[in-house]
Amino acid sequence: MRTLNDSMYNSYKCWLQTSLPEEGILKTINPLLPKEGYRIRQLNNHISIEGGSNAGLIYGTFALHRRLAAGHDIDCEGAPRIARRVINHWDNPDGSIERGYAGKSIFFKNGELNYSIEQVNDYARLLASIGINEITINNVNVSAEGAKLLTDMLPDVKKIADIFRPWNIRISLAINFESPVLLDGMPTADPLDPNVRLWWEKRVEEIYSMIPDFSGFLVKADSEFIGGPVAHGRTEADGANMLARILAPFGGVVYWRCFIYDCLQDWRDSTIDRPKAAYEIFMPQDGLFEPNVILQIKNGPCDFQVREPNSPLLGALKKTNRALELQITQEYTGQQIDLYYLGTQWEEVFSFPVDDKLVLRDLMGKKINCIVGISNIGNDENWTGNILAQANLYAFGRLAWDPSLTAGEILKEWIPMTFGGNTEVIEKIYEILMRSRETYEKYTTPMGLGWMVNVHSHYGPSPEGYEYSKWGTYHRANYKAIGIDRTSKGTKFTLQYHPSLTAMFDDINKCPEKLLLFFHRLNYSHVMKNGKTLLQHYYDLHFEGVEDVEEFIEIWKSLEPHLPKKAYDNVLERLKLQLKNAIEWRDVLNTYFYRFTGIPDAKGRKIYE
Ligand code: GCU
């Protein structure tokens, strides 16, 4: 009998590098299981994996691998809770990646699909190992060059689809709604124009003749200077439905993004409040979308900040399919330099109330049967730049499979699979990753304020970087107060939630303090539950954030003897950069408020004049 001893375990050690265990394993299809489900049993002389289909066998094999590494019992069953588990790449044809922090695209180079089959296959396996079953390979901001994926580059898209298929991963493409104009010089892209419809029909027929399991189109329209149906006097539903009706006979879908707001706002105009936009646009159209349209909604109503409430649209839509969009790449969350385990944040997103009974997790796999993550990988040797950022991709996949998993449970799988079974290593990496998000929040923009980042790069502090700009992301700090009143007496954003939530967020005593400055405009003298003034609390958090990072560095250094040198150096180098960043945030922001208020730190710590 094959025993599952250390050496077998070691051969499974790294979830990114291992080959699938095959020896001593009997795999059979059991049609009684869910299609993507599996069952694993340890029998006398072998391990049996049954799968509802080949996909189930793939997932079962990886589940075995995971359980061995985490030291869990082998016997188990599993099936995904959410049907569509999608990764979106924001990769551009020139090989750059929008908001990418791990090197260049693994798909594109010099304006074309130019890739290593081996690397893409490794990536497909990696995604399969965490249960992903769909990938969009190109950026939602589709340039004229990117639009050619529908035409000139289509044969190469087919080749990529062929690599992903054996791993149960279907391919989809982000499209530019103006493609008929961009690619063929048509006079319009009006979705109700019969010639435009005909043009899309031809494209879709061609795609399915080459890629029969093509999943569909992802569309960013009428958003951030990209055209869409509204520019033609039509509605979002008109645009999405035109494409959906063409895709439907082939089994394709349209992912229609809801990230639409006025990006030419006048900062003087306080009647517009950016987080309200998506709800205002899409709620009146609830029920007007074809059944194969999926509205893709970012978790927060602003834009992937360190802490936001959930988008009210996620719970409010009743008659339209939805996808929850999460950002795995760390755009506003440290750019894979600063340590930031997103699992803890996403656990909160799932636990966020929808009404007085349900939380978002209760809708997942039911009313919301699709989850999308913006990829954090590139061609860096370790895929994610910072090796610890792999935990975010892993957590995304695991939560997409089972949203009831906790952030901590997921880490307890990932750490031993990546770094082996040394208890000290596991415990210490667990500690710094579990604390990492709150640490980042402390030294950047706590209490739900967000932004204050350097313009464009979105890394490092610039308290007024976006304050007088067109993007609608204001904090309106002055000598006395900060924040925007988004209650029913202010911009009325809170009215977009279920009444029980409106009441909670409106009431300064019931509003979670971590979101206080998202919902309220407060004087610096406001007294927090811990008895400190808002300003002192703010100063304290900024000092603590830096101390946390210093502590992380010490913890990491103590692991040096137990870690592979490359991984150790990689993280240490980034932690040192993080410390610089944290100090910069602390000093810039503390000074910013000190200059406004003239109120020194109660503990007499250094705040620059
Ligand atoms: C953010 C991000 C952009 C991205 C956009 C989107 O605003 O900064 O780079 O294109 O989100 O989600 O479409």
Coordinates of C-alpha atoms and ligand atoms in Angstrom, one line a residue:
M1 CA 0.0 0.0 0.0
R2 CA 1.2 3.4 -0.9
T3 CA 1.6 5.5 2.3
L4 CA 1.3 9.2 2.1
N5 CA 4.6 9.9 3.6
D6 CA 6.8 12.9 3.7
S7 CA 8.5 12.2 0.4
M8 CA 5.2 12.0 -1.4
Y9 CA 4.1 15.1 0.3
N10 CA 7.4 16.8 -0.8
S11 CA 6.8 16.0 -4.4
Y12 CA 3.5 18.0 -4.1
K13 CA 5.1 20.8 -2.3
C14 CA 4.7 23.8 -4.5
W15 CA 1.3 24.4 -5.9
L16 CA 2.8 26.3 -8.8
Q17 CA 5.5 23.8 -9.8
T18 CA 4.3 20.4 -9.1
S19 CA 3.1 18.0 -11.7
L20 CA -0.2 16.2 -11.0
P21 CA 0.2 13.2 -8.8
E22 CA -0.6 10.1 -11.0
E23 CA 1.0 7.1 -9.5
G24 CA -1.2 4.9 -7.3
I25 CA -4.3 6.9 -8.2
L26 CA -7.3 5.5 -10.0
K27 CA -9.5 8.0 -11.8
T28 CA -13.0 7.3 -13.0
I29 CA -15.9 9.3 -14.3
N30 CA -19.0 9.1 -12.2
P31 CA -21.9 10.7 -14.0
L32 CA -23.9 10.8 -10.7
L33 CA -21.5 13.5 -9.4
P34 CA -22.0 17.2 -10.4
K35 CA -20.1 17.9 -13.7
E36 CA -17.3 19.7 -12.0
G37 CA -17.5 17.8 -8.8
Y38 CA -15.3 15.0 -7.5
R39 CA -15.0 12.4 -4.7
I40 CA -11.7 11.1 -3.3
R41 CA -11.3 7.9 -1.3
Q42 CA -8.2 6.3 0.1
L43 CA -8.7 2.5 -0.5
N44 CA -6.5 -0.4 0.4
N45 CA -3.9 -0.2 -2.4
H46 CA -4.7 3.0 -4.1
I47 CA -6.5 6.3 -4.0
S48 CA -9.7 6.6 -6.0
I49 CA -10.7 9.9 -7.6
E50 CA -14.1 10.0 -9.2
G51 CA -15.1 13.0 -11.2
G52 CA -18.5 14.1 -12.7
S53 CA -16.6 14.7 -15.9
N54 CA -13.0 15.3 -16.9
A55 CA -13.2 18.6 -15.3
G56 CA -14.2 17.0 -12.0
L57 CA -11.2 14.7 -12.3
I58 CA -8.9 17.7 -12.7
Y59 CA -10.4 19.4 -9.7
G60 CA -10.3 16.2 -7.7
T61 CA -6.6 15.7 -8.5
F62 CA -5.7 19.1 -7.3
A63 CA -7.9 18.7 -4.3
L64 CA -5.9 15.6 -3.3
H65 CA -2.7 17.6 -3.7
R66 CA -4.1 20.4 -1.5
R67 CA -5.2 18.0 1.2
L68 CA -1.9 16.2 1.3
A69 CA -0.1 19.5 1.7
A70 CA -2.4 20.8 4.4
G71 CA -2.4 17.5 6.2
H72 CA -6.2 17.0 5.9
D73 CA -8.0 13.7 5.6
I74 CA -7.9 12.4 2.0
D75 CA -11.5 11.3 1.8
C76 CA -13.6 14.1 0.7
E77 CA -16.1 15.3 -1.9
G78 CA -16.3 18.7 -3.6
A79 CA -18.1 20.7 -6.2
P80 CA -18.0 24.4 -7.0
R81 CA -20.6 26.7 -5.5
I82 CA -20.3 29.3 -8.2
A83 CA -20.8 28.3 -11.9
R84 CA -18.6 30.9 -13.6
R85 CA -15.2 31.4 -12.1
V86 CA -13.5 33.9 -14.3
I87 CA -10.1 35.6 -14.5
N88 CA -9.9 38.9 -16.5
H89 CA -6.5 39.9 -17.8
W90 CA -5.9 43.6 -18.4
D91 CA -3.2 42.7 -20.9
N92 CA -2.5 45.0 -23.9
P93 CA -1.3 43.9 -27.4
D94 CA 2.0 45.7 -26.8
G95 CA 2.7 43.4 -23.9
S96 CA 2.1 45.9 -21.2
I97 CA -0.5 45.1 -18.5
E98 CA -2.8 47.8 -17.2
R99 CA -2.3 47.9 -13.4
G100 CA 0.1 44.9 -13.7
Y101 CA 2.9 44.6 -11.2
A102 CA 4.6 41.3 -12.2
G103 CA 6.2 42.0 -15.5
K104 CA 4.9 41.8 -19.0
S105 CA 2.0 39.9 -20.5
I106 CA 2.4 36.2 -20.9
F107 CA 0.1 36.4 -24.0
F108 CA 1.0 39.5 -26.0
K109 CA 4.2 41.1 -27.3
N110 CA 4.8 43.7 -30.0
G111 CA 1.1 44.1 -31.0
E112 CA 0.4 40.4 -31.4
L113 CA -0.4 37.2 -29.5
N114 CA 3.2 36.1 -29.0
Y115 CA 3.6 33.5 -26.2
S116 CA 5.3 30.4 -25.0
I117 CA 3.0 27.4 -25.2
E118 CA 4.7 25.9 -22.2
Q119 CA 4.3 29.0 -20.1
V120 CA 0.6 29.4 -21.1
N121 CA 0.0 25.8 -20.4
D122 CA 1.7 26.1 -17.0
Y123 CA -0.6 29.0 -16.3
A124 CA -3.7 27.1 -17.4
R125 CA -2.7 24.3 -15.0
L126 CA -2.1 26.8 -12.2
L127 CA -5.6 28.3 -12.8
A128 CA -7.2 24.9 -13.0
S129 CA -5.6 24.0 -9.7
I130 CA -7.7 26.7 -8.0
G131 CA -10.8 25.9 -10.0
I132 CA -10.9 28.7 -12.5
N133 CA -13.0 27.8 -15.5
E134 CA -12.8 30.9 -17.7
I135 CA -10.3 33.5 -18.8
T136 CA -10.5 36.8 -20.7
I137 CA -7.1 37.4 -22.1
N138 CA -7.2 41.1 -23.0
N139 CA -7.7 44.4 -21.3
V140 CA -11.2 45.9 -20.9
N141 CA -9.8 49.1 -22.3
V142 CA -9.7 47.8 -25.9
S143 CA -7.6 49.9 -28.2
A144 CA -8.0 49.8 -32.0
E145 CA -5.0 47.4 -32.0
G146 CA -6.7 45.2 -29.3
A147 CA -10.0 45.2 -31.3
K148 CA -8.1 43.1 -33.9
L149 CA -8.4 40.1 -31.7
L150 CA -11.8 39.7 -33.4
T151 CA -10.3 39.6 -36.8
D152 CA -6.6 39.4 -37.7
M153 CA -5.6 37.8 -34.3
L154 CA -8.5 35.4 -34.1
P155 CA -6.5 32.3 -35.4
D156 CA -4.1 32.9 -32.5
V157 CA -6.9 33.3 -30.0
K158 CA -8.0 29.9 -31.2
K159 CA -4.6 28.5 -30.4
I160 CA -4.7 29.9 -26.9
A161 CA -8.2 28.5 -26.4
D162 CA -6.8 25.1 -27.4
I163 CA -4.2 25.3 -24.7
F164 CA -6.8 26.2 -22.0
R165 CA -9.5 23.8 -23.0
P166 CA -7.9 20.6 -21.6
W167 CA -7.9 22.4 -18.2
N168 CA -11.6 23.1 -18.4
I169 CA -11.0 26.8 -19.0
R170 CA -13.0 28.6 -21.7
I171 CA -11.9 31.7 -23.3
S172 CA -13.7 35.0 -23.7
L173 CA -12.6 38.4 -25.2
A174 CA -13.0 42.0 -24.1
I175 CA -14.3 43.9 -27.0
N176 CA -14.6 47.5 -28.0
F177 CA -18.2 48.4 -28.6
E178 CA -17.1 50.7 -31.5
S179 CA -15.3 47.8 -33.2
P180 CA -17.4 48.1 -36.4
V181 CA -16.1 51.6 -36.8
L182 CA -12.6 50.9 -35.6
L183 CA -12.0 47.8 -37.7
D184 CA -14.1 48.3 -40.8
G185 CA -14.7 52.0 -41.0
M186 CA -18.5 51.6 -40.6
P187 CA -20.3 54.9 -40.2
T188 CA -21.7 53.9 -36.8
A189 CA -21.7 51.3 -34.0
D190 CA -25.3 52.1 -33.1
P191 CA -26.6 48.8 -31.6
L192 CA -30.0 49.2 -33.3
D193 CA -28.5 49.7 -36.7
P194 CA -29.2 46.5 -38.8
N195 CA -25.8 46.8 -40.5
V196 CA -24.0 46.9 -37.2
R197 CA -25.9 43.8 -36.0
L198 CA -25.0 42.1 -39.2
W199 CA -21.3 43.0 -38.7
W200 CA -21.4 41.4 -35.2
E201 CA -23.2 38.4 -36.5
K202 CA -20.4 37.7 -38.9
R203 CA -17.8 38.1 -36.2
V204 CA -19.6 35.8 -33.8
E205 CA -20.1 33.1 -36.5
E206 CA -16.4 33.2 -37.3
I207 CA -15.4 33.0 -33.7
Y208 CA -17.6 29.9 -33.1
S209 CA -16.4 28.2 -36.2
M210 CA -12.9 28.3 -34.7
I211 CA -13.7 28.2 -31.0
P212 CA -16.9 26.2 -30.4
D213 CA -16.8 26.6 -26.7
F214 CA -16.0 30.4 -26.8
S215 CA -17.6 31.9 -23.7
G216 CA -18.5 35.4 -24.8
F217 CA -17.7 39.1 -24.8
L218 CA -16.7 41.3 -21.9
V219 CA -17.7 44.9 -22.5
K220 CA -16.6 48.2 -20.9
A221 CA -18.8 50.7 -22.5
D222 CA -19.7 54.3 -21.9
S223 CA -17.0 54.4 -19.3
E224 CA -13.8 56.4 -18.9
F225 CA -13.7 57.8 -22.4
I226 CA -14.7 54.5 -24.1
G227 CA -17.7 54.6 -26.4
G228 CA -20.9 52.6 -25.9
P229 CA -24.6 52.6 -26.7
V230 CA -25.4 55.8 -24.8
A231 CA -23.1 57.7 -27.1
H232 CA -25.6 56.6 -29.8
G233 CA -28.6 57.6 -27.9
R234 CA -29.4 54.1 -26.8
T235 CA -29.4 52.4 -23.4
E236 CA -26.9 50.0 -21.8
A237 CA -29.6 47.3 -22.3
D238 CA -29.9 48.1 -26.0
G239 CA -26.2 47.6 -26.4
A240 CA -25.8 44.5 -24.3
N241 CA -28.9 42.8 -25.7
M242 CA -27.8 43.3 -29.3
L243 CA -24.7 41.3 -28.6
A244 CA -26.4 38.8 -26.3
R245 CA -29.0 37.9 -29.0
I246 CA -26.3 37.2 -31.4
L247 CA -24.3 35.1 -29.0
A248 CA -27.3 33.2 -27.5
P249 CA -27.7 30.5 -30.2
F250 CA -24.0 29.6 -29.6
G251 CA -24.3 29.4 -25.9
G252 CA -22.3 32.6 -25.4
V253 CA -22.8 35.4 -22.9
V254 CA -22.2 39.1 -22.5
Y255 CA -20.4 40.4 -19.5
W256 CA -21.5 44.1 -19.3
R257 CA -19.5 46.1 -16.8
C258 CA -21.2 48.5 -14.5
F259 CA -18.2 50.6 -13.8
I260 CA -19.8 53.7 -15.3
Y261 CA -19.7 57.2 -13.8
D262 CA -19.1 60.8 -14.8
C263 CA -15.3 61.0 -15.3
L264 CA -15.6 64.6 -16.3
Q265 CA -17.0 65.9 -13.1
D266 CA -16.4 69.4 -11.9
W267 CA -15.0 69.2 -8.4
R268 CA -17.0 72.3 -7.4
D269 CA -20.2 70.4 -8.1
S270 CA -21.1 68.6 -4.9
T271 CA -24.5 67.4 -6.2
I272 CA -22.8 64.5 -8.1
D273 CA -21.5 61.6 -5.9
R274 CA -19.6 59.1 -7.9
P275 CA -20.5 55.9 -6.0
K276 CA -24.1 56.5 -6.8
A277 CA -23.7 56.3 -10.5
A278 CA -23.9 52.6 -11.3
Y279 CA -27.1 52.1 -9.3
E280 CA -28.7 55.1 -10.9
I281 CA -27.8 53.8 -14.4
F282 CA -28.6 50.1 -14.0
M283 CA -31.5 49.9 -11.5
P284 CA -34.0 51.4 -13.9
Q285 CA -33.0 48.8 -16.5
D286 CA -33.3 45.8 -14.2
G287 CA -35.3 43.2 -16.0
L288 CA -34.6 44.6 -19.4
F289 CA -31.5 42.5 -20.1
E290 CA -31.5 39.3 -22.0
P291 CA -31.0 36.1 -19.9
N292 CA -27.4 35.7 -21.3
V293 CA -26.3 39.2 -20.1
I294 CA -24.3 39.2 -16.9
L295 CA -23.8 42.6 -15.3
Q296 CA -20.3 42.7 -13.9
I297 CA -20.1 44.8 -10.7
K298 CA -17.0 45.8 -8.8
N299 CA -17.2 44.9 -5.1
G300 CA -17.2 48.5 -4.0
P301 CA -19.2 51.4 -5.4
C302 CA -16.0 53.5 -5.9
D303 CA -13.0 51.5 -7.2
F304 CA -11.1 48.8 -5.4
Q305 CA -10.1 50.9 -2.4
V306 CA -8.6 49.4 0.7
R307 CA -12.0 49.6 2.3
E308 CA -15.4 50.4 0.8
P309 CA -18.9 49.2 1.6
N310 CA -20.3 46.7 -1.0
S311 CA -21.8 48.1 -4.1
P312 CA -25.6 48.5 -3.4
L313 CA -26.2 47.2 -6.9
L314 CA -25.1 43.7 -6.0
G315 CA -28.0 43.2 -3.7
A316 CA -30.5 45.5 -5.3
L317 CA -30.9 44.1 -8.8
K318 CA -33.6 41.5 -8.8
K319 CA -34.2 40.4 -12.4
T320 CA -30.7 40.6 -14.0
N321 CA -27.8 38.2 -13.8
R322 CA -24.8 39.6 -11.9
A323 CA -21.1 38.9 -11.6
L324 CA -19.0 40.1 -8.6
E325 CA -15.8 41.6 -9.8
L326 CA -12.8 41.6 -7.5
Q327 CA -9.3 43.0 -8.2
I328 CA -6.5 40.5 -7.5
T329 CA -3.9 42.8 -8.9
Q330 CA -3.0 45.3 -6.2
E331 CA -3.7 48.6 -7.9
Y332 CA -4.7 50.6 -4.8
T333 CA -3.4 48.1 -2.4
G334 CA 0.3 48.2 -2.6
Q335 CA 1.1 47.1 -6.1
Q336 CA 2.7 43.8 -5.1
I337 CA 5.4 45.7 -3.3
D338 CA 3.5 46.2 0.0
L339 CA 2.2 43.1 1.6
Y340 CA -1.5 42.8 1.3
Y341 CA -3.4 39.6 1.6
L342 CA -6.7 40.2 -0.1
G343 CA -8.4 37.1 1.4
T344 CA -9.3 39.0 4.6
Q345 CA -10.8 41.8 2.6
W346 CA -12.8 39.5 0.4
E347 CA -14.1 37.6 3.4
E348 CA -15.5 40.9 4.5
V349 CA -17.0 41.5 1.1
F350 CA -18.9 38.2 1.3
S351 CA -19.9 38.9 4.9
F352 CA -21.3 42.4 4.1
P353 CA -25.1 42.6 4.6
V354 CA -27.5 42.8 1.6
D355 CA -30.5 43.4 3.8
D356 CA -31.6 42.7 7.4
K357 CA -31.3 38.9 6.9
L358 CA -28.8 38.1 4.2
V359 CA -25.2 38.8 3.5
L360 CA -23.5 38.7 0.1
R361 CA -22.2 35.2 0.6
D362 CA -25.8 34.0 0.7
L363 CA -26.4 35.2 -2.8
M364 CA -23.2 33.7 -4.2
G365 CA -23.9 30.6 -6.3
K366 CA -27.6 31.5 -6.3
K367 CA -28.6 34.9 -7.5
I368 CA -25.0 35.8 -8.2
N369 CA -23.5 32.8 -10.1
C370 CA -20.4 34.4 -11.5
I371 CA -17.3 35.8 -9.9
V372 CA -14.5 37.6 -11.8
G373 CA -11.0 38.5 -10.6
I374 CA -8.6 40.9 -12.3
S375 CA -5.4 38.9 -12.7
N376 CA -2.2 39.7 -10.8
I377 CA 0.2 37.7 -12.9
G378 CA 2.8 38.5 -15.4
N379 CA 5.9 37.0 -16.9
D380 CA 7.9 37.4 -13.7
E381 CA 9.7 34.3 -12.7
N382 CA 7.4 33.7 -9.7
W383 CA 4.3 34.9 -11.6
T384 CA 3.2 37.6 -9.2
G385 CA 6.3 39.8 -8.5
N386 CA 6.1 39.4 -4.8
I387 CA 5.9 35.7 -4.1
L388 CA 3.5 36.3 -1.2
A389 CA 1.1 37.9 -3.7
Q390 CA 0.5 34.4 -5.0
A391 CA -1.7 33.9 -2.0
N392 CA -4.1 36.4 -3.5
L393 CA -4.6 34.5 -6.7
Y394 CA -4.9 31.3 -4.7
A395 CA -7.5 32.9 -2.4
F396 CA -9.5 34.2 -5.3
G397 CA -9.8 30.7 -6.8
R398 CA -10.6 29.1 -3.5
L399 CA -13.3 31.6 -2.7
A400 CA -14.7 31.4 -6.2
W401 CA -15.0 27.7 -5.6
D402 CA -16.4 28.0 -2.1
P403 CA -17.2 31.4 -0.7
S404 CA -17.8 30.0 2.7
L405 CA -14.0 29.4 3.2
T406 CA -12.3 31.8 5.6
A407 CA -9.2 33.8 4.7
G408 CA -7.3 32.0 7.4
E409 CA -8.4 28.5 6.2
I410 CA -7.2 29.4 2.7
L411 CA -3.8 30.5 4.0
K412 CA -3.4 27.3 5.9
E413 CA -3.6 25.5 2.6
W414 CA -1.5 27.9 0.6
I415 CA 1.5 28.4 3.0
P416 CA 2.5 24.7 3.4
M417 CA 1.9 24.1 -0.3
T418 CA 4.3 26.9 -1.1
F419 CA 6.8 26.9 1.7
G420 CA 6.6 23.3 3.1
G421 CA 5.5 22.0 6.5
N422 CA 7.8 23.9 9.0
T423 CA 5.5 25.0 11.7
E424 CA 7.4 28.2 12.5
V425 CA 7.3 29.2 8.8
I426 CA 3.6 28.5 8.6
E427 CA 2.7 30.4 11.7
K428 CA 4.8 33.5 11.0
I429 CA 3.8 33.8 7.3
Y430 CA 0.2 33.3 8.4
E431 CA 0.6 36.1 11.0
I432 CA 2.0 38.7 8.7
L433 CA -0.4 37.9 5.8
M434 CA -3.4 38.0 8.1
R435 CA -2.4 41.4 9.5
S436 CA -1.2 42.8 6.2
R437 CA -4.4 44.4 4.9
E438 CA -5.1 46.3 8.2
T439 CA -1.5 47.4 8.3
Y440 CA -1.7 48.9 4.8
E441 CA -5.0 50.5 5.7
K442 CA -3.5 52.1 8.8
Y443 CA -0.7 54.0 7.1
T444 CA -2.7 54.9 4.0
T445 CA -6.4 56.0 4.1
P446 CA -8.2 54.4 7.1
M447 CA -11.9 54.7 8.0
G448 CA -13.1 54.3 4.4
L449 CA -11.7 57.5 3.1
G450 CA -9.8 56.0 0.2
W451 CA -7.8 57.7 -2.7
M452 CA -5.2 60.3 -1.6
V453 CA -2.9 58.4 -3.9
N454 CA -0.5 59.7 -6.5
V455 CA -2.3 60.5 -9.7
H456 CA -2.1 57.8 -12.5
S457 CA 0.4 55.5 -10.7
H458 CA -1.9 55.0 -7.7
Y459 CA 1.1 54.2 -5.5
G460 CA 2.2 56.4 -2.7
P461 CA 0.6 59.4 -1.0
S462 CA -0.8 62.5 -2.6
P463 CA -3.6 63.8 -0.4
E464 CA -4.8 66.3 -3.0
G465 CA -3.8 64.4 -6.0
Y466 CA -7.3 63.8 -7.1
E467 CA -9.0 66.6 -5.1
Y468 CA -9.5 69.1 -7.8
S469 CA -9.7 66.7 -10.7
K470 CA -12.5 65.4 -12.9
W471 CA -12.6 61.9 -11.5
G472 CA -15.2 62.4 -8.8
T473 CA -13.0 61.1 -6.0
Y474 CA -13.0 63.8 -3.4
H475 CA -12.5 64.0 0.4
R476 CA -13.1 67.7 0.7
A477 CA -10.8 68.1 3.8
N478 CA -10.6 71.5 5.3
Y479 CA -9.3 72.9 8.6
K480 CA -12.3 71.5 10.5
A481 CA -13.7 68.5 8.9
I482 CA -13.2 65.7 6.3
G483 CA -15.3 63.3 4.3
I484 CA -18.5 63.5 2.3
D485 CA -21.9 63.2 3.9
R486 CA -23.4 60.3 1.9
T487 CA -26.3 59.7 4.3
S488 CA -30.0 60.3 3.4
K489 CA -29.5 63.9 4.5
G490 CA -26.4 64.3 2.4
T491 CA -25.8 62.9 -1.1
K492 CA -28.4 60.2 -0.4
F493 CA -26.1 57.4 -1.4
T494 CA -27.2 55.4 1.6
L495 CA -30.8 55.3 0.2
Q496 CA -29.5 52.9 -2.5
Y497 CA -29.3 50.2 0.2
H498 CA -32.0 48.1 1.9
P499 CA -33.7 50.3 4.5
S500 CA -32.1 48.4 7.4
L501 CA -28.7 49.3 6.0
T502 CA -29.6 52.9 5.3
A503 CA -30.6 53.3 8.9
M504 CA -27.3 51.7 10.0
F505 CA -25.0 53.8 7.8
D506 CA -26.9 57.0 8.4
D507 CA -26.6 56.7 12.1
I508 CA -23.1 57.8 13.2
N509 CA -23.3 55.6 16.3
K510 CA -24.2 52.5 14.3
C511 CA -22.1 53.0 11.2
P512 CA -19.1 50.7 11.4
E513 CA -16.2 52.9 12.4
K514 CA -14.0 51.4 9.8
L515 CA -16.3 53.0 7.2
L516 CA -17.1 56.2 9.1
L517 CA -15.4 58.5 6.6
F518 CA -17.0 56.8 3.7
F519 CA -20.4 57.7 4.9
H520 CA -20.0 60.8 7.0
R521 CA -18.3 64.2 7.0
L522 CA -16.8 64.6 10.4
N523 CA -15.0 67.2 12.5
Y524 CA -11.5 66.2 13.5
S525 CA -12.7 66.6 17.1
H526 CA -15.3 63.8 16.6
V527 CA -14.9 61.3 19.5
M528 CA -14.3 57.7 18.4
K529 CA -15.5 54.7 20.4
N530 CA -12.0 54.3 21.9
G531 CA -12.3 57.8 23.4
K532 CA -9.8 59.4 21.0
T533 CA -10.6 62.2 18.7
L534 CA -10.8 61.3 15.0
L535 CA -7.6 63.2 14.4
Q536 CA -5.6 61.5 17.2
H537 CA -7.0 58.1 16.1
Y538 CA -5.8 59.0 12.6
Y539 CA -2.3 60.0 13.8
D540 CA -2.1 56.8 15.9
L541 CA -3.0 54.5 13.0
H542 CA -0.3 56.1 10.9
F543 CA 2.3 55.6 13.5
E544 CA 1.2 52.0 14.1
G545 CA 1.1 51.2 10.4
V546 CA 4.8 51.9 10.1
E547 CA 5.6 50.0 13.3
D548 CA 3.7 47.0 11.9
V549 CA 5.8 47.0 8.8
E550 CA 9.0 47.2 10.9
E551 CA 7.7 44.2 12.8
F552 CA 6.9 42.3 9.6
I553 CA 10.5 42.8 8.5
E554 CA 11.8 41.3 11.8
I555 CA 9.5 38.4 11.5
W556 CA 10.5 37.8 7.9
K557 CA 14.2 38.0 8.8
S558 CA 13.7 35.4 11.5
L559 CA 12.6 32.9 8.8
E560 CA 15.8 33.2 6.7
P561 CA 17.2 29.8 7.7
H562 CA 14.0 28.0 6.7
L563 CA 13.2 29.6 3.4
P564 CA 14.6 29.2 -0.1
K565 CA 17.0 32.1 -0.7
K566 CA 15.2 33.4 -3.7
A567 CA 11.9 33.6 -1.9
Y568 CA 13.5 35.1 1.2
D569 CA 15.3 37.8 -0.8
N570 CA 12.3 38.6 -2.9
V571 CA 10.0 39.4 0.0
L572 CA 12.7 41.1 2.1
E573 CA 13.5 43.5 -0.8
R574 CA 9.8 44.3 -1.1
L575 CA 9.3 44.7 2.6
K576 CA 12.1 47.3 2.7
L577 CA 10.4 49.2 -0.1
Q578 CA 7.1 48.9 1.8
L579 CA 8.7 50.4 4.9
K580 CA 9.8 53.4 2.8
N581 CA 6.3 53.7 1.4
A582 CA 4.7 53.4 4.8
I583 CA 6.9 56.1 6.3
E584 CA 6.1 58.4 3.3
W585 CA 2.4 57.9 3.8
R586 CA 2.6 58.4 7.5
D587 CA 4.6 61.6 7.3
V588 CA 2.8 63.2 4.3
L589 CA -0.7 62.5 5.7
N590 CA 0.0 63.4 9.3
T591 CA 1.6 66.6 8.2
Y592 CA -1.3 67.3 5.9
F593 CA -3.8 67.2 8.7
Y594 CA -1.4 68.9 11.2
R595 CA -1.1 71.8 8.8
F596 CA -4.8 72.1 8.5
T597 CA -5.6 71.8 12.2
G598 CA -2.5 72.9 14.1
I599 CA -3.2 70.1 16.5
P600 CA -0.1 68.2 17.5
D601 CA 0.1 64.5 18.3
A602 CA -1.0 63.9 21.9
K603 CA 2.0 61.5 22.3
G604 CA 4.5 64.1 21.1
R605 CA 5.8 62.0 18.2
K606 CA 7.4 63.7 15.2
I607 CA 5.0 65.3 12.8
Y608 CA 6.7 67.5 10.3
E609 CA 5.8 71.2 10.1
Ligands
GCU1 C1 -9.7 51.7 -12.6 C2 -8.3 51.6 -13.1 C3 -8.3 51.6 -14.6 C4 -9.3 50.6 -15.2 C5 -10.6 50.8 -14.6 C6 -11.7 49.7 -14.9 O1 -10.1 53.0 -12.8 O2 -7.5 52.6 -12.6 O3 -7.0 51.3 -15.1 O4 -9.3 50.6 -16.5 O5 -10.5 50.8 -13.2 O6 -12.0 48.9 -14.1 O7 -12.2 49.7 -16.0

